[in-house]
XYZ file of C-alpha atoms in Angstrom:
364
model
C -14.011 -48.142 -37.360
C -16.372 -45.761 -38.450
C -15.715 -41.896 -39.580
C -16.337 -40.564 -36.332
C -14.351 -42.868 -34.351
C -11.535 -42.027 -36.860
C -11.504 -38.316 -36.487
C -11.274 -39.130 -32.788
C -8.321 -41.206 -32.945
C -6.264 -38.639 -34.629
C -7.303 -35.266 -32.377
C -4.851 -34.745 -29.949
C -5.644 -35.300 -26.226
C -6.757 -32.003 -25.725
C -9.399 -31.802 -28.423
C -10.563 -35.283 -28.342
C -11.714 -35.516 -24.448
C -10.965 -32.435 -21.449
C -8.358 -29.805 -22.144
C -4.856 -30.768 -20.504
C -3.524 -27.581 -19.379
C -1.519 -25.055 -21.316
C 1.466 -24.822 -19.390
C 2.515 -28.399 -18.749
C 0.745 -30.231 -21.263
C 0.335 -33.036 -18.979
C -2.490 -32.534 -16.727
C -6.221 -31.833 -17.117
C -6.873 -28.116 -16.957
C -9.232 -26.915 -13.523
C -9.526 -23.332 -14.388
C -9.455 -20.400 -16.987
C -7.246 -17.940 -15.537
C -8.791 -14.658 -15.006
C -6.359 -12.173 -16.162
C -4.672 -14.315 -18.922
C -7.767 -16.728 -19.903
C -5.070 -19.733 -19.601
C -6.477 -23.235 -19.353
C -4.125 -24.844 -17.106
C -4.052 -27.424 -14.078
C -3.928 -26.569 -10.269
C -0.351 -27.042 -9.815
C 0.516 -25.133 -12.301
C -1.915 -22.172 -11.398
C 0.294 -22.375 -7.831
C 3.138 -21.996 -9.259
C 2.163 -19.116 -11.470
C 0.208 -17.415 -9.044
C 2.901 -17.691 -6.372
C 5.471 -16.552 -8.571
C 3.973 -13.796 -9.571
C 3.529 -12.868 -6.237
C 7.429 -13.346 -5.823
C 8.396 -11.328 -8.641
C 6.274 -8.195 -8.041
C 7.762 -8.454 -4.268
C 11.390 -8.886 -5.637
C 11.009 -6.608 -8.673
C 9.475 -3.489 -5.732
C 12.174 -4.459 -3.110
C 9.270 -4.694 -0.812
C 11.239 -6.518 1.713
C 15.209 -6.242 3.542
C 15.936 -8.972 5.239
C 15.610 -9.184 8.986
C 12.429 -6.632 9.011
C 9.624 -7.325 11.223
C 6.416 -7.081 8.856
C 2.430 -7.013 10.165
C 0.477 -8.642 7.758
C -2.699 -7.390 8.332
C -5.136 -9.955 9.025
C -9.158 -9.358 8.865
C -10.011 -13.281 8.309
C -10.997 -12.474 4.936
C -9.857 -14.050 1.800
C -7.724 -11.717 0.377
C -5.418 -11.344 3.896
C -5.590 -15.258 4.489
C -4.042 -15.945 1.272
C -1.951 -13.166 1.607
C -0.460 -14.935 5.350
C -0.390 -18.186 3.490
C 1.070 -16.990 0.623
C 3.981 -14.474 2.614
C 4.633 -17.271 4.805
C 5.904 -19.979 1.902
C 7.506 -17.136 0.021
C 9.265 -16.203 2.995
C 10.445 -20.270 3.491
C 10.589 -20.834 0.054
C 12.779 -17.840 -0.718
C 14.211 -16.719 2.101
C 13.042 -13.349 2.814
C 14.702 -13.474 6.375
C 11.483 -11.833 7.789
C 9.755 -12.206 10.645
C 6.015 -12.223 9.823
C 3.636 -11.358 12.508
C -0.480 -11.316 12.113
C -2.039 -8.004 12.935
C -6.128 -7.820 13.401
C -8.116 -4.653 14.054
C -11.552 -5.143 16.156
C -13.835 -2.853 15.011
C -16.561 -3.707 17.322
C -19.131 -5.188 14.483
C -21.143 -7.728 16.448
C -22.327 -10.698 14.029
C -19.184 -10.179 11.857
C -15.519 -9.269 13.303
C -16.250 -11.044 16.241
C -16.713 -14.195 14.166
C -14.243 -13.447 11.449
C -11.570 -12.800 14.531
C -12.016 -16.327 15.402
C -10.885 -17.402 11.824
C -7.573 -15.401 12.285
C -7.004 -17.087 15.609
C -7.117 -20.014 13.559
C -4.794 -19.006 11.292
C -2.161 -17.785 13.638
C -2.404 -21.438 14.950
C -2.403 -22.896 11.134
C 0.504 -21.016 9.639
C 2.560 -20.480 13.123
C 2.359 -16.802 13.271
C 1.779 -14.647 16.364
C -1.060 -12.285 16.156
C -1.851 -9.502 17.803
C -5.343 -8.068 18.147
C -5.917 -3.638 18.803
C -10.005 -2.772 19.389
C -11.252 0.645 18.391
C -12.731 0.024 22.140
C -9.488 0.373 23.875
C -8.016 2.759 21.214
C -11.069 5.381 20.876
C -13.416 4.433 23.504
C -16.007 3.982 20.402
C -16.776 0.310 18.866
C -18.567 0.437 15.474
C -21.997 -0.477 16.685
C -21.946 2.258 19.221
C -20.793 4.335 16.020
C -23.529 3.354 13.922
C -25.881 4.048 16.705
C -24.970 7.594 16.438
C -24.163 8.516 13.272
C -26.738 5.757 11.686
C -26.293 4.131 8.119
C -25.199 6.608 5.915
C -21.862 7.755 6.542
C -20.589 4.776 8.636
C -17.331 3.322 6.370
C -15.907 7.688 6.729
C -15.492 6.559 10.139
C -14.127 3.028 10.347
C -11.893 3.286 7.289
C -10.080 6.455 9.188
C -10.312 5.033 12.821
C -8.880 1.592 10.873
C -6.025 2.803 9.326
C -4.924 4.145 12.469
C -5.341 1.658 14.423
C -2.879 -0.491 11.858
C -0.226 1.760 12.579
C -0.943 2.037 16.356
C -0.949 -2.143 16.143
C 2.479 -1.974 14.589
C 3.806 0.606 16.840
C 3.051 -2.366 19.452
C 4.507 -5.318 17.402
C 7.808 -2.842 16.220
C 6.866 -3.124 12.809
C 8.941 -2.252 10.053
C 6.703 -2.577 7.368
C 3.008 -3.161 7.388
C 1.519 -5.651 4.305
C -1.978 -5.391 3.467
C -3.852 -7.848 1.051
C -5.107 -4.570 -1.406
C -5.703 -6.457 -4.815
C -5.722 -5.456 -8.413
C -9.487 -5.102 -8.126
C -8.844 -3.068 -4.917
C -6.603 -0.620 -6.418
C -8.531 0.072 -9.758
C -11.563 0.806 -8.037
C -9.615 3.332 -5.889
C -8.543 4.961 -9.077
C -11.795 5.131 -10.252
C -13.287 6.449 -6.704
C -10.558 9.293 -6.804
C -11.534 10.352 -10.642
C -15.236 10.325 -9.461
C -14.507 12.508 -5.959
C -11.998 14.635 -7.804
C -9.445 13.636 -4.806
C -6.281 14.456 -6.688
C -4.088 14.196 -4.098
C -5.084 10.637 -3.168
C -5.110 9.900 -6.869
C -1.595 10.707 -7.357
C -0.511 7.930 -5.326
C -3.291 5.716 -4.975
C -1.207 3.063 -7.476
C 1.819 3.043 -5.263
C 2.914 -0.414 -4.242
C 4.236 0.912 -0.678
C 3.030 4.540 0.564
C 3.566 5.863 4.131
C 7.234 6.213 3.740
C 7.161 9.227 5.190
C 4.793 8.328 7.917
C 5.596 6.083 11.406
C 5.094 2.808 9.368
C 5.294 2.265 5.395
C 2.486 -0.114 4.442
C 2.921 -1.844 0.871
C 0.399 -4.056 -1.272
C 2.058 -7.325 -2.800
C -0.692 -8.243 -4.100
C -0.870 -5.181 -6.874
C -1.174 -6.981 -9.386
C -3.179 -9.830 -8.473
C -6.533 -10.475 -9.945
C -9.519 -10.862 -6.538
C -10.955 -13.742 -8.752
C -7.722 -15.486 -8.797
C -7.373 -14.985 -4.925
C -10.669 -16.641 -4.527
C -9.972 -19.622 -6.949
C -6.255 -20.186 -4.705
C -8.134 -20.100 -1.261
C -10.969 -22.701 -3.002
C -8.515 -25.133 -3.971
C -6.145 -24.829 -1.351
C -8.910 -25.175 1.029
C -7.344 -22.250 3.117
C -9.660 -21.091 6.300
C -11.222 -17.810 5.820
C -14.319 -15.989 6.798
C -16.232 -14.971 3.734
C -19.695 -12.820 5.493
C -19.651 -9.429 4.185
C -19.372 -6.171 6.375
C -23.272 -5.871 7.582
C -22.310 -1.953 7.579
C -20.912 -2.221 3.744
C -23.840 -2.173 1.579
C -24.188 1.249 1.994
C -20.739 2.384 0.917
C -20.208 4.621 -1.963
C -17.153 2.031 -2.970
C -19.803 -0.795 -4.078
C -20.744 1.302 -6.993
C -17.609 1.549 -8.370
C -17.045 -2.306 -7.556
C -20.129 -3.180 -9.629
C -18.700 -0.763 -13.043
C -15.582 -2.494 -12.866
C -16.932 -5.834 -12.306
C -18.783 -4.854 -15.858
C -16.083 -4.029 -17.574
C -13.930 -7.038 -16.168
C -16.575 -9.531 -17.850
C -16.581 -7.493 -21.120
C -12.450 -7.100 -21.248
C -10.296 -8.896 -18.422
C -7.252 -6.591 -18.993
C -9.355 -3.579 -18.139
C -8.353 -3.792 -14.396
C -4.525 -4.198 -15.065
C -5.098 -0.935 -17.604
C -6.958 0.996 -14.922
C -4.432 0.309 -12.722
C -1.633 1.760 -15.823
C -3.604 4.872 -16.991
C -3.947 5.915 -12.710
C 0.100 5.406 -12.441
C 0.715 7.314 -15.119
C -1.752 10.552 -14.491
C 0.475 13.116 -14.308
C -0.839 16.420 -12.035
C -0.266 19.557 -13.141
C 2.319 21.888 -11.781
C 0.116 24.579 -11.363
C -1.985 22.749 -8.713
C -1.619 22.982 -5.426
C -0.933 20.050 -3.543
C -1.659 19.512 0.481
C 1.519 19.939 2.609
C 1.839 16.661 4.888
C 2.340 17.756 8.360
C 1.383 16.163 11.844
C -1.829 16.083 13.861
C -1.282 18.807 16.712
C -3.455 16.407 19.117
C -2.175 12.991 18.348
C 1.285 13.413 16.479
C -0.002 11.257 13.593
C 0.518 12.451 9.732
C -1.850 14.832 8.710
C -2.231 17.609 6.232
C -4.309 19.979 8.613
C -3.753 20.643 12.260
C -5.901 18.216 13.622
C -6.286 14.628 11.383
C -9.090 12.904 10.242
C -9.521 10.663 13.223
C -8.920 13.112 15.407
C -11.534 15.424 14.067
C -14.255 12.624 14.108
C -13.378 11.523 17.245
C -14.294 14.514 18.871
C -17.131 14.683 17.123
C -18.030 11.728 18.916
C -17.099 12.785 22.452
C -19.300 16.338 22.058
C -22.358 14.514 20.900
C -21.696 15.939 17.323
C -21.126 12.891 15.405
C -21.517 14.645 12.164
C -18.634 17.216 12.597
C -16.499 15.784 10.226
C -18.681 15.344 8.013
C -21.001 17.833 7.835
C -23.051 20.479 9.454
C -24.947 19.475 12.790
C -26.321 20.341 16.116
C -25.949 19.131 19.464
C -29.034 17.134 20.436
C -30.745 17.384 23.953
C -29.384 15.487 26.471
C -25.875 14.749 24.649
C -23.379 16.651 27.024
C -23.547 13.898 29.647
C -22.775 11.087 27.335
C -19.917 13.508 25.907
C -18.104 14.029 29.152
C -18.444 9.905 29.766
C -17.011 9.763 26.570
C -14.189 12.127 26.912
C -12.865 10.958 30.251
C -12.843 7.664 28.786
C -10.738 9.219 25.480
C -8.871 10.535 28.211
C -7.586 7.729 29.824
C -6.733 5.541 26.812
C -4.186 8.031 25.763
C -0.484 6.814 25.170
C 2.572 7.317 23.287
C 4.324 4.654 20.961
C 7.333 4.898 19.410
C 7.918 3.066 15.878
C 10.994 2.460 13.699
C 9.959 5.243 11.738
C 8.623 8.355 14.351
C 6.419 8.653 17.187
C 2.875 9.185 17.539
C 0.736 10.167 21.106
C -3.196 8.816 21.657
């Protein structure tokens, strides 16, 4: 036996042919883990990952037995694992919920119509009802028509209000308790970072909340806090979950993508930075001296707002007088507008209704 051969008999498995994994010793490792750089095996990386998942829910009290919860379900990666994921917890552990898959159509043709049809195969996959709300039926406006009149620019302003709404309007319909989205780590430290850059304090002071809306019809809460996106991606690949991966076509133009990239950058250079993003935004602390925005309710459609008409409101009727920039800026009415208005109102008109939730009432 020569030197070599020698030296190779006496490293342990590990070192003298593939890593086994860290955890269990037993198995060849598949992945580095992204937030801990861990070598370790698939079936240990479920387990971890799961029951990480499990202790941030138990640790927050996300959940009371018996509550009706919407996950919200885009088709994406990040809410297909999150479906998956709720749905064992909830066997595994029992949660005593009763899950229920909630999808918004924004009306992007080329996109949500195609990533819709992944979430009807998911409803099928995991046994979960879904229900589907349109910004068609609930504004009278898809996103294309949107885009049409406000163009490229300020496009996400609109569908990130009109979709938050129509969340709560969807789990008005389902009698929602609670309302889980599948926000990530990467998610919420760029929303720090977005709030820093704007100067939005109040949104900053409770951007880091694991549930918000408590005070609203329907509390919404994030499980997935503290869960790297790069981890999500790595349980959907090897669990070979169903999702829709195209990106928004509307997206590329969103002010958010810049902050994505910088903390992308500083993910490569130091993993922990997103976890410690996610720290130093929890524990800003505002001073007394500044003046906060009183939450009240919108006087048109009854939903939380801290001025008399809300956000969605105020952009809808931009909308309907052929002012598409009015809440967002200065603009004029353009010739031959105030027909397509009145079309748009009457049809505003009749898709108003009132819902009642567990938690108040809203009218639209």
């Amino acid at each position: 036996m020569d030197s070599s051969s020698a030296v190779g008999a006496r490293l342990p498995p590990s070192r003298a042919g593939s890593r086994l994994c860290l955890r269990c010793g037993e198995r060849k490792a598949a992945l580095k883990r992204p937030k801990t750089l861990e070598q370790i095996c698939r079936e240990c990386f479920y387990v971890v990952f799961e029951d990480e998942i499990h202790q941030t829910i138990v640790d927050n009290t996300l959940f009371k037995s018996g509550e009706r919860v919407a996950i919200g379900a885009s088709g994406g990666k990040d809410s297909t694992v999150l479906a998956y994921v709720l749905s064992e917890l909830n066997r595994r552990h029992n949660y005593g919920l009763d899950l229920f898959l909630l999808s918004v159509d924004e009306g992007i043709t080329g996109y949500r119509d195609d990533s819709l049809e992944t979430v009807k195969r998911n409803e099928i996959q995991y046994g979960l009802p879904l229900k589907i709300v349109s910004y068609k039926d609930l504004y009278g406006w898809t996103m294309d028509d949107i885009v049409k009149a406000i163009g490229l620019k300020n496009n996400c302003t609109f569908c990130g209000v009109f979709r938050r709404q129509a969340l709560d309007r969807g789990a008005a319909l389902l009698k929602a308790d609670k309302i889980v989205t599948g926000h990530n780590a990467d998610d919420i430290a760029e929303t720090v970072l977005l709030n820093i850059l704007r100067g939005d304090i109040a949104r900053l002071s409770r951007c880091t909340f694991i549930t918000t809306g408590e005070d609203g019809p329907i509390p919404r809460c994030k499980p997935f806090k503290y869960t790297y996106e790069k981890e999500i991606v790595m349980y959907a690949y090897f669990k070979k979950l169903d999702y829709f991966s195209t990106e928004c076509i509307y997206s590329p133009n969103a002010y958010r993508g810049f902050a994505r990239e910088f903390i992308k950058d500083l993910e490569r250079m130091r993993p922990r930075a997103i976890l410690d993003i996610i720290k130093s935004g929890k524990n800003f602390r505002i001073s007394t001296t500044t003046r906060m925005p009183e939450q009240g309710t919108c006087e048109r459609c009854g939903y939380i707002s801290s001025q008399k008409l809300c956000k969605a409101c105020v952009l809808l009727d931009g909308l309907n007088r052929g002012l598409p920039k009015l809440g967002i800026g200065r603009t004029k009415a353009g010739p031959g507008t105030d027909g397509d208005a009145k079309q748009r109102a009457k049809g505003s008109e009749r898709n108003t209704m009132s819902l009642q939730g567990k938690h108040g009432s809203f009218d639209f």
